[in-house]
CSV table of C-alpha atoms in Angstrom, one decimal:
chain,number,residue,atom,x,y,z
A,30,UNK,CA,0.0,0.0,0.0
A,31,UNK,CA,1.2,3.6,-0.5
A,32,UNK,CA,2.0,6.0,2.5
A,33,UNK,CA,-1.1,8.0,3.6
A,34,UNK,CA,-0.6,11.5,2.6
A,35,UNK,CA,-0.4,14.0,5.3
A,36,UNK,CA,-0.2,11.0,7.8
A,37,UNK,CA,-1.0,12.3,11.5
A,38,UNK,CA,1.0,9.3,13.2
A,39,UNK,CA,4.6,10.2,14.5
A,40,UNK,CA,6.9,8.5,11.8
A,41,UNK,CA,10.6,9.4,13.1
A,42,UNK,CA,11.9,8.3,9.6
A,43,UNK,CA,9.5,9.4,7.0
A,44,UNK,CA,11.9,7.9,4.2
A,45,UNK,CA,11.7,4.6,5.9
A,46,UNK,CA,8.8,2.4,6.6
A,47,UNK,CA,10.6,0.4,8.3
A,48,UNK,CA,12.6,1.7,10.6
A,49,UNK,CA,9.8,4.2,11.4
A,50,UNK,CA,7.8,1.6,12.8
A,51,UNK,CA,10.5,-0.3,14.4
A,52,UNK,CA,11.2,3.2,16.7
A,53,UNK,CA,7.0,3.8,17.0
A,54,UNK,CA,6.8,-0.3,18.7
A,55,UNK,CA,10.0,0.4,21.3
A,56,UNK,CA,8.3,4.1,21.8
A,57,UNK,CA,4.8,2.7,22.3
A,58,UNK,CA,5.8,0.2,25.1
A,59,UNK,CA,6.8,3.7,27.4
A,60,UNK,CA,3.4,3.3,29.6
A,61,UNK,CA,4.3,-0.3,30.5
A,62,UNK,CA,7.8,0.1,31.5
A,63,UNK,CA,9.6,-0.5,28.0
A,64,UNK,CA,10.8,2.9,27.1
A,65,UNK,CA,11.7,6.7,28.1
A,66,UNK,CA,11.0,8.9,25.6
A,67,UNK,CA,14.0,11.1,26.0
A,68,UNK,CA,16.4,8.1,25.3
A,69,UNK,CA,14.3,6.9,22.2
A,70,UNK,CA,14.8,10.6,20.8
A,71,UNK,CA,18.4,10.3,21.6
A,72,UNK,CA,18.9,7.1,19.5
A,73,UNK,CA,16.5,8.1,16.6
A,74,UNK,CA,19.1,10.5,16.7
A,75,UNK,CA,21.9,9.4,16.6
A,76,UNK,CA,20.4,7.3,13.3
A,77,UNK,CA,19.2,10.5,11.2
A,78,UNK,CA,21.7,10.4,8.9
A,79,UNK,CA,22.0,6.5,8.9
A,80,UNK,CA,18.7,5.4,7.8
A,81,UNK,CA,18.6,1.8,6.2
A,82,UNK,CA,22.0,0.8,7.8
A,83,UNK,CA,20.8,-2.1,10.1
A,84,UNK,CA,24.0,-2.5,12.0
A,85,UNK,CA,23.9,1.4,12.8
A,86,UNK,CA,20.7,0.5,13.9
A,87,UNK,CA,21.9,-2.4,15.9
A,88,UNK,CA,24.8,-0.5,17.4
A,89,UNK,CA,22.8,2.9,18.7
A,90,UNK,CA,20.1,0.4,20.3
A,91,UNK,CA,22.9,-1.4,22.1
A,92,UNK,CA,24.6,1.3,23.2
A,93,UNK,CA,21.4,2.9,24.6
A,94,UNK,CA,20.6,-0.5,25.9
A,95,UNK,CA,24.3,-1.0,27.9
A,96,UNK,CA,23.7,2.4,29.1
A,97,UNK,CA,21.0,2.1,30.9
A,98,UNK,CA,21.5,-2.0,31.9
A,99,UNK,CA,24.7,-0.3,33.4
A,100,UNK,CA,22.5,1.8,35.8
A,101,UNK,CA,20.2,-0.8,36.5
A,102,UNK,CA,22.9,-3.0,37.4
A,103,UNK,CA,24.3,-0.3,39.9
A,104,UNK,CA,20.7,0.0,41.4
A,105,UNK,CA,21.0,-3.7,41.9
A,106,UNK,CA,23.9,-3.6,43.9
A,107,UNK,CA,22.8,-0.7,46.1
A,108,UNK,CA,19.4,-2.5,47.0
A,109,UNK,CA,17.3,0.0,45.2
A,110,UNK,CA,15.0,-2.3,43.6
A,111,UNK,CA,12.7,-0.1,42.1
A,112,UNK,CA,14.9,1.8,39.8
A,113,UNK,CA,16.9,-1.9,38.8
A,114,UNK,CA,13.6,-3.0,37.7
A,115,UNK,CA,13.0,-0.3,35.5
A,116,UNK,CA,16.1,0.3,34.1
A,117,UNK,CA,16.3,-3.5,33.2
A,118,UNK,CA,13.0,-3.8,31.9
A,119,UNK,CA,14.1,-0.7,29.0
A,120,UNK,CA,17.2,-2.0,28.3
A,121,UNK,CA,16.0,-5.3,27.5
A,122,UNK,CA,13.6,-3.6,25.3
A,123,UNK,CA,16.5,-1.5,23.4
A,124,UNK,CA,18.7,-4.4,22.9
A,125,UNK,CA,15.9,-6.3,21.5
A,126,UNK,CA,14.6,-3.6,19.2
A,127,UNK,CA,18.5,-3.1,17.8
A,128,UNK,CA,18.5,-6.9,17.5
A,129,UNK,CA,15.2,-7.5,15.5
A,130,UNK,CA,16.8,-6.0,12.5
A,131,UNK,CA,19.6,-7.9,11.6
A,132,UNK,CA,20.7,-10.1,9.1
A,133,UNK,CA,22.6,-12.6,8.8
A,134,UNK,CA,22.0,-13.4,12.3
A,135,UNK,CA,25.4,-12.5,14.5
A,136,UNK,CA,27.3,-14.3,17.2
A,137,UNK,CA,27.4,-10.6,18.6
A,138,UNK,CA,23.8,-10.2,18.0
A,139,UNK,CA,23.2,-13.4,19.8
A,140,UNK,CA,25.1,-12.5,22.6
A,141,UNK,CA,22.9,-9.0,23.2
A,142,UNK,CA,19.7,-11.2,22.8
A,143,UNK,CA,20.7,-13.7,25.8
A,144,UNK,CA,21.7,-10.6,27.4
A,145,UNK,CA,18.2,-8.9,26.7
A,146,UNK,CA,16.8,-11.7,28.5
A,147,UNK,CA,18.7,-12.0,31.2
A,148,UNK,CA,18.0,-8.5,31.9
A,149,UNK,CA,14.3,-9.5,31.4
A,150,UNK,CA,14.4,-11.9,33.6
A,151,UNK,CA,16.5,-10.4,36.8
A,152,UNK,CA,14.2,-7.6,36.3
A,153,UNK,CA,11.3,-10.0,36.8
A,154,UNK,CA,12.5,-11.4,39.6
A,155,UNK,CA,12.3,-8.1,41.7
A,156,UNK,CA,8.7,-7.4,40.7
A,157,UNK,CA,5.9,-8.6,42.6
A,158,UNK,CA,3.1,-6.5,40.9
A,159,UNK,CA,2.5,-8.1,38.3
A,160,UNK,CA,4.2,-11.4,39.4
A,161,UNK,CA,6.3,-12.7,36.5
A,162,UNK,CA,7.2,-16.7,36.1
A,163,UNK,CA,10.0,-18.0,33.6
A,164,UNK,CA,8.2,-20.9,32.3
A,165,UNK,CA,8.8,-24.0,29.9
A,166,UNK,CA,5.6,-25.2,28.0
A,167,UNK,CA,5.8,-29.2,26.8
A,168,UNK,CA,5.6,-29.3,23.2
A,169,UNK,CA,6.7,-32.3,21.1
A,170,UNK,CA,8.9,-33.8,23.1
A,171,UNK,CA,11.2,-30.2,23.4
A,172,UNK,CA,9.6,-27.5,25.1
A,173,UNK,CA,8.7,-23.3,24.5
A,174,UNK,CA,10.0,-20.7,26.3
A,175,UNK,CA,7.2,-18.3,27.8
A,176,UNK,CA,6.2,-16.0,30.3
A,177,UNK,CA,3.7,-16.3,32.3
A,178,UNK,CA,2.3,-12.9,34.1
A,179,UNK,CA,0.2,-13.8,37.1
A,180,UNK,CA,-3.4,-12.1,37.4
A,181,UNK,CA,-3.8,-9.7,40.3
A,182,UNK,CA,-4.9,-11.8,43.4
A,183,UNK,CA,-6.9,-8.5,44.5
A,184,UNK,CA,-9.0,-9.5,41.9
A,185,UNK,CA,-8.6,-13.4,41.7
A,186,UNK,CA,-9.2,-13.4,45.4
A,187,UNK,CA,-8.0,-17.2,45.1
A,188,UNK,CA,-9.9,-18.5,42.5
A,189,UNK,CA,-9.1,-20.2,39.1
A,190,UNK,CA,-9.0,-17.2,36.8
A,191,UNK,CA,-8.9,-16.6,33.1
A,192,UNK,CA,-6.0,-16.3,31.3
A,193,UNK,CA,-5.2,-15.4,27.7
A,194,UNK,CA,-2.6,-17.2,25.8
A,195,UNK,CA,-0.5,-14.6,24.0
A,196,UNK,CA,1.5,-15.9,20.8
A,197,UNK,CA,4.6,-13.8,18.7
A,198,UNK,CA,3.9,-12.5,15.0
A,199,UNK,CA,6.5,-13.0,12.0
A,200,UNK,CA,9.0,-10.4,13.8
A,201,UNK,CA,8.5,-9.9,17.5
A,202,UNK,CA,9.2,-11.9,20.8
A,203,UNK,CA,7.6,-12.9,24.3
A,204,UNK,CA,9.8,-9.7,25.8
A,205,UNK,CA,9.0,-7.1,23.5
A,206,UNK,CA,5.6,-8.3,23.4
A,207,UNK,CA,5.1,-7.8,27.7
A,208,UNK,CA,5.6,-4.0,26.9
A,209,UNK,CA,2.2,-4.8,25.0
A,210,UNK,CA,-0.2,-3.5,28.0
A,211,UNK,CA,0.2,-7.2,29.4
A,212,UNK,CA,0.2,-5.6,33.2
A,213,UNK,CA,-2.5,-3.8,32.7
A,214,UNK,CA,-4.4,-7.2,31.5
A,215,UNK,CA,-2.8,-8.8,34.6
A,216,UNK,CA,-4.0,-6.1,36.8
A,217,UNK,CA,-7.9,-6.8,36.2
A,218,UNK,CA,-7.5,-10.5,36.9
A,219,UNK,CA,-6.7,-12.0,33.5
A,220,UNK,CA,-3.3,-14.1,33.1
A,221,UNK,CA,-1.5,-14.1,30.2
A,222,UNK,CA,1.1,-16.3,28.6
A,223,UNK,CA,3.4,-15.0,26.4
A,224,UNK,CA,5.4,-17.5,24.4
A,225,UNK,CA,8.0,-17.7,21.9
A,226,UNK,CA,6.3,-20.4,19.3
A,227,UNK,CA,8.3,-22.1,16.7
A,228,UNK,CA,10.0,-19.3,14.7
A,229,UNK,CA,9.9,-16.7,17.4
A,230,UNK,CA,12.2,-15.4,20.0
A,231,UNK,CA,14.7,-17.8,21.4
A,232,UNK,CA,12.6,-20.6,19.9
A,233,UNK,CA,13.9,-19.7,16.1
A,234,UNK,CA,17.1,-18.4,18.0
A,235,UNK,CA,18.8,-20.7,20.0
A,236,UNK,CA,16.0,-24.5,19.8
A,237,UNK,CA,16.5,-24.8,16.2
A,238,UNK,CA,12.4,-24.9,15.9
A,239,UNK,CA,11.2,-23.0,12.7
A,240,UNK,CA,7.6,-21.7,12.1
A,241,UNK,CA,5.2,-24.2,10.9
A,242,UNK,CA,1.7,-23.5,9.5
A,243,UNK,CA,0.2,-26.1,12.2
A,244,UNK,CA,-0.4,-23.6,14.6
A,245,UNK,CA,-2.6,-25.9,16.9
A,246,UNK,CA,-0.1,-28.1,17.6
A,247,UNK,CA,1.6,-25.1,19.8
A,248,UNK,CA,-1.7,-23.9,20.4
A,249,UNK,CA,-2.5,-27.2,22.3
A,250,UNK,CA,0.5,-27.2,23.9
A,251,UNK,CA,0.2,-23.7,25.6
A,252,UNK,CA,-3.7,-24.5,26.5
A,253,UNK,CA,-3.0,-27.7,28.3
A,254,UNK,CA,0.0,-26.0,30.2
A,255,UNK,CA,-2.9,-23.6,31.5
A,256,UNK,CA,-5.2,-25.9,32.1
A,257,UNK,CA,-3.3,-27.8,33.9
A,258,UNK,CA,-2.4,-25.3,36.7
A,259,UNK,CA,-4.9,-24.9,39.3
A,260,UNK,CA,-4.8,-21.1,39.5
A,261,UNK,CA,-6.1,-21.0,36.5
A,262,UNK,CA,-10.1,-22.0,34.9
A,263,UNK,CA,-9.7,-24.5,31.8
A,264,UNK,CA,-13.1,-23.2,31.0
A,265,UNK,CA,-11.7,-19.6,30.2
A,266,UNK,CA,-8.5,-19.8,28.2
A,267,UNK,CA,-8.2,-17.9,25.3
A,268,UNK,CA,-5.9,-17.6,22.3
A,269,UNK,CA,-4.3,-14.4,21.0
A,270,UNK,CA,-1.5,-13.3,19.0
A,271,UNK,CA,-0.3,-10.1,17.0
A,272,UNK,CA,0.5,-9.2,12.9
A,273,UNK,CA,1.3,-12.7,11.8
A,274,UNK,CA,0.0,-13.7,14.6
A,275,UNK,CA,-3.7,-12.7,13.0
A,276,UNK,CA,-2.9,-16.2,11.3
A,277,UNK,CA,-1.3,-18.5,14.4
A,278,UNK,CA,-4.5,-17.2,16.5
A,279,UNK,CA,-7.5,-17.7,14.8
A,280,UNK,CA,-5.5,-21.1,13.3
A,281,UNK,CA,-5.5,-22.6,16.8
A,282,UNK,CA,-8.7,-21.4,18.2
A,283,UNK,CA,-10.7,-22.9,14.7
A,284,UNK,CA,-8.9,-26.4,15.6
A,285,UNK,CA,-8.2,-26.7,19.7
A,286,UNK,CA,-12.1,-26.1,20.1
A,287,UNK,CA,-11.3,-25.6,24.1
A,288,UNK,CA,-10.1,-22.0,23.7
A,289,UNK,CA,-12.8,-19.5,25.2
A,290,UNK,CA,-11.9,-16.7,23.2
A,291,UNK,CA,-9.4,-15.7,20.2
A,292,UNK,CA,-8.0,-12.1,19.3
A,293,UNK,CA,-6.6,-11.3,15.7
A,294,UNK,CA,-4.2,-8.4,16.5
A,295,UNK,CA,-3.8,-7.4,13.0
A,296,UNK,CA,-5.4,-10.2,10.4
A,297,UNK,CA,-4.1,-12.3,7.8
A,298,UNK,CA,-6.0,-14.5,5.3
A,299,UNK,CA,-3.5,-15.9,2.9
A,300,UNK,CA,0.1,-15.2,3.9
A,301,UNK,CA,1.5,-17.0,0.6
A,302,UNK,CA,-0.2,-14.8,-1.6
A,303,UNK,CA,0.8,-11.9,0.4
A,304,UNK,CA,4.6,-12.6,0.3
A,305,UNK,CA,4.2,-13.5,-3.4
A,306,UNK,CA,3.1,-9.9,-4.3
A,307,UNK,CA,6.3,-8.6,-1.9
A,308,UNK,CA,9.0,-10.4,-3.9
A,309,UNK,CA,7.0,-9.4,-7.4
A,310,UNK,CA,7.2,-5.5,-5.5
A,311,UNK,CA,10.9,-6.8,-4.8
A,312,UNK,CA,11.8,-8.1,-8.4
A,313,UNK,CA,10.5,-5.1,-9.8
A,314,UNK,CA,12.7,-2.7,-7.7
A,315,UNK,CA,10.4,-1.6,-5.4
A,316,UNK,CA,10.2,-1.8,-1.3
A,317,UNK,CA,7.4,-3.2,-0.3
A,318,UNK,CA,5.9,-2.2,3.5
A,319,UNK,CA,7.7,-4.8,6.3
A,320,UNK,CA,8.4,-5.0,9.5
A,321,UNK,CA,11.9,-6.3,9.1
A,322,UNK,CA,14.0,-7.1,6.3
A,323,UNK,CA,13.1,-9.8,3.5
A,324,UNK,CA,15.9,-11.9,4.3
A,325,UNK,CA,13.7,-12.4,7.6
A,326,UNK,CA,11.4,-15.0,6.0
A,327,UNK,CA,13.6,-18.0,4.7
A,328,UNK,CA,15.6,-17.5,7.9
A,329,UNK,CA,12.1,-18.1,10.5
A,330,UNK,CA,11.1,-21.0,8.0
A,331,UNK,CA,14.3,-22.5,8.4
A,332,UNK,CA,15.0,-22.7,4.7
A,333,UNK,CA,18.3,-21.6,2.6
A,334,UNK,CA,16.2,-19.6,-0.2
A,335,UNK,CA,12.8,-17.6,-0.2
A,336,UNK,CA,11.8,-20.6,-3.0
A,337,UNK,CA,12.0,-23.2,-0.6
A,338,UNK,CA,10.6,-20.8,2.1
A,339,UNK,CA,7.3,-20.0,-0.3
A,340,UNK,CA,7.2,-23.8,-0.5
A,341,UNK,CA,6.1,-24.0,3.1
A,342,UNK,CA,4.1,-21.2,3.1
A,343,UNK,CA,1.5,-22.8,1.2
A,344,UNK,CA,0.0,-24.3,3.9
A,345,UNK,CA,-0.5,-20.6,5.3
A,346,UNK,CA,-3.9,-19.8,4.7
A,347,UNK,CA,-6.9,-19.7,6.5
A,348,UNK,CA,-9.4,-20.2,4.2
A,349,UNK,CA,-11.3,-23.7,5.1
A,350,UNK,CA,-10.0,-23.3,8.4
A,351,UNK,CA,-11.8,-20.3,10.4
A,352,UNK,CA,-14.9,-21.6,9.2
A,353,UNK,CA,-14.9,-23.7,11.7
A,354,UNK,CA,-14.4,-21.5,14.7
A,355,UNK,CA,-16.6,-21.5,17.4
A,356,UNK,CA,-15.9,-19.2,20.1
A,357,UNK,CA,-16.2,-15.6,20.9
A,358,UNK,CA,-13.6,-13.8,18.3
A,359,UNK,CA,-12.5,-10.1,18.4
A,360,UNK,CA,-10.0,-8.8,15.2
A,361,UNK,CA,-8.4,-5.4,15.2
A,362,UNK,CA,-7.2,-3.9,12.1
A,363,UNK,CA,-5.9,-0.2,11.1
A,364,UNK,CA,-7.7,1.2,8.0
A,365,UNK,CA,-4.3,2.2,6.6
A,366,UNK,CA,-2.2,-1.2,7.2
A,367,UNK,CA,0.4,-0.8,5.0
A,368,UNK,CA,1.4,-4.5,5.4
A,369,UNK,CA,-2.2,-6.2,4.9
A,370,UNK,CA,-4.7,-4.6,3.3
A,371,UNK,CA,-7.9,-3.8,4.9
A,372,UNK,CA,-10.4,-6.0,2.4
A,373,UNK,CA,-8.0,-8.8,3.3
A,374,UNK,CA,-8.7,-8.7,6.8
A,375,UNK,CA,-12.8,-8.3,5.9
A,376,UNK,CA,-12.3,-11.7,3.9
A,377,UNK,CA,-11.0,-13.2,7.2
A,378,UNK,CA,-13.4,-11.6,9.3
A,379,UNK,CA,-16.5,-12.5,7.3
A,380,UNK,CA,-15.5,-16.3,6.9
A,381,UNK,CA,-14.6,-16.9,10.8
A,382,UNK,CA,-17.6,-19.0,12.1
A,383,UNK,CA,-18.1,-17.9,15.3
A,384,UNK,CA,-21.6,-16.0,15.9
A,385,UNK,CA,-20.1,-14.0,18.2
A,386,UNK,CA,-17.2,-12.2,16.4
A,387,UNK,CA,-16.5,-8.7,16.5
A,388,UNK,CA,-14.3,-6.6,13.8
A,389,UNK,CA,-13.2,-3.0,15.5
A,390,UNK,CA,-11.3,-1.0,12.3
A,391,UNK,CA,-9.2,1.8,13.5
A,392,UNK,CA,-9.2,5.5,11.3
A,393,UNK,CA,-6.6,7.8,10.9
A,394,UNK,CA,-8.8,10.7,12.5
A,395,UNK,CA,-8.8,8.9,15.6
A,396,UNK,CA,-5.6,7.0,15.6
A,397,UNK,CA,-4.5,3.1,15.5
A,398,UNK,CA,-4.9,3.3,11.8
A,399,UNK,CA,-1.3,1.3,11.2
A,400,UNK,CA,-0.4,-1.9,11.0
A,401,UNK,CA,-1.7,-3.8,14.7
A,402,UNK,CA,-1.9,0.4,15.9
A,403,UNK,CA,1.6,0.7,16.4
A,404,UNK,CA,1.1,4.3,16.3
A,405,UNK,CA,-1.1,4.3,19.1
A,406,UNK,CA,-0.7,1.2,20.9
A,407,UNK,CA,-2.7,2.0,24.0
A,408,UNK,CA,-5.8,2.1,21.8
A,409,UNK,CA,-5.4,-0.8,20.6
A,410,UNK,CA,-4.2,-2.5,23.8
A,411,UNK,CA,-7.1,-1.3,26.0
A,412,UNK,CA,-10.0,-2.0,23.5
A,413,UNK,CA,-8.7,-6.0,24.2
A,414,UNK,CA,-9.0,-6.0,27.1
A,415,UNK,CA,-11.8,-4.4,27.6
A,416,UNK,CA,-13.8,-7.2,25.6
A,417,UNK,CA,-11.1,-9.9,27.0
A,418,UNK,CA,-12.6,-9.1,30.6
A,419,UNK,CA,-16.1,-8.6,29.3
A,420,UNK,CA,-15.8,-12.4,27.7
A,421,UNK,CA,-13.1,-14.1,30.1
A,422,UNK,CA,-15.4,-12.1,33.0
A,423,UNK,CA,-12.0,-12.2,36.0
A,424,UNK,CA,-13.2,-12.0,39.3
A,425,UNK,CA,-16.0,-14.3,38.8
């Protein structure tokens, strides 16, 4: 799609898609801990004059990220809890940002990933609102790497609560994807589980586990793990999951009939066809709209070229699938997604089989109109959970 003329969100890089919306997702976690304005300004920066050069992108993220680990870490040591938990929690965020970009993947950028996490996860082990668990989810013999965000026992009061199970997209991680509003889901009683599925996060990274089109075989995996905890109800578990993720979601709720509820956070309908017309854009000489660079693909699909890696996207599409969903379904689209067009995600919507099912389309006059709102990710974030607790009903 073309660029919106006289587009009202802040885009840092006009020149670059890209990189415009890599800066709006780190600057849009800043209510939930993930960023300070003043430091994202400082690296956007630093990378005026540098736009399109992925390891200047890589570098200024990592030096913002060291920076502030560095006072986190000294925080740490003088007992001061609160600031180490914030200062971690952004710096894991920065390092992860810089990271997202690169390819060929790096032993150095490997090393700032485990690092990113490691900050994550000293930074979760301070907190006790919301309560944040390291967890391994069975799957297949191996297992998936996830976070699990406790719901607010103010509000649980003891009993089995809901929970929503909170999958990756083509580009993002369980981390970056806590800096998604999660606490504030956590905070009205609602638990969430955030995992790296195959071809996400340290599950593409470091497990050797590529993406796979058989989403419920994950999406099984991470309801049983629920279900199987007392704290939480087996009865209301639902299924969400962001940009590609508008395909692993509504996959595994249409097919692992015990999810209460599923989210599309962004749709997709046939995500073949869509990468077909990028590498036609490509061939031609022109840049199509994504999230990271192209390279991206074979690399998540654990193939050597985008031929083989368009081989295994055929299975990728969710027509003859969502027909069969039966539970409530809520999908969230920007009018101007530059990455999936608007009728495609009315295609989706309109074959999903569930009779409850609501679409909510975002406008540039009042903001979220970008791919999954990542220019205004509160909007999109709180009009979730405000049907997630109106469904999943916490408290109850």
């Amino acid at each position: 799609m073309s660029m919106l003329q006289n587009d009202p969100a802040f885009l840092f890089f006009p020149e670059s898609y890209r990189w415009s919306t890599g800066l709006l997702l780190c600057l849009g976690g800043a209510p939930w801990g993930g960023a300070e304005i003043n430091e994202v300004h400082r690296v956007g920066t630093a990378l005026r004059d540098k736009v399109g050069d992925d390891q200047a992108w890589f570098d200024e993220w990592t030096r913002m990220g060291e920076k502030v680990e560095a006072r986190g870490r000294a925080a740490m040591a003088r007992g001061k809890t609160v600031t180490a938990i914030s200062c971690l929690l952004r710096a894991s965020h920065y390092y992860q940002t810089g990271e997202r970009f690169l390819h060929p993947k790096s032993e150095r950028g490997s090393k700032i990933y485990h690092r990113s996490v490691q900050a994550f996860r000293d930074a979760a082990g301070m907190m006790t609102r919301p309560r944040i668990e390291f967890v391994e989810v069975p799957y297949e013999g191996k297992s998936l790497p996830a976070i699990l965000v406790h719901p607010d026992q103010d509000v649980a009061r003891g009993k089995p609560a809901p929970a929503m199970v909170f999958f990756d997209g083509f580009d993002v991680t369980k981390e970056l994807q806590y800096f998604f509003g999660v606490a504030d889901l956590a905070a009205q009683g609602v638990g969430c589980l955030i995992v790296d599925g195959p071809g996400n996060g340290e599950s593409v990274r470091f497990r050797d586990l590529p993406l796979i089109a058989e989403t419920e075989r994950y999406g099984t995996a991470a309801y049983e793990y629920l279900a199987a905890r007392p704290e939480f109800d087996a009865k209301r578990i639902g299924v969400m999951a962001i940009s590609l993720g508008g395909y692993y979601a509504p996959r595994a709720a249409s097919l692992e009939p015990r999810y209460a509820a599923c989210i599309a956070w962004g749709a997709q309908w046939d995500y073949h066809d869509t990468w077909k017309r990028r590498f036609e854009l490509l061939d031609s000489g022109k840049l199509p709209s994504l999230s990271v660079p192209p390279e991206h693909l074979a690399w998540v699909m654990g193939t050597q070229t985008r031929d083989e890696a368009m081989q295994k996207l055929e299975g990728f599409k969710l027509d003859g699938i969502v027909q069969k969903m039966r539970c409530p379904f809520l999908m969230l689209h920007g009018a101007h997604d530059q990455q999936i067009p608007l009728e495609l995600a009315q295609k989706c919507f309109d074959a999903v089989g569930s009779e409850n099912k609501t679409m909510m389309v975002f406008k540039a006059e009042e903001g979220g109109h970008h791919h999954c709102q990542v220019d205004d990710l509160s909007l999109g974030v709180y009009s979730m959970w405000d049907w997630v607790t109106d469904v999943l009903r916490p408290g109850t």
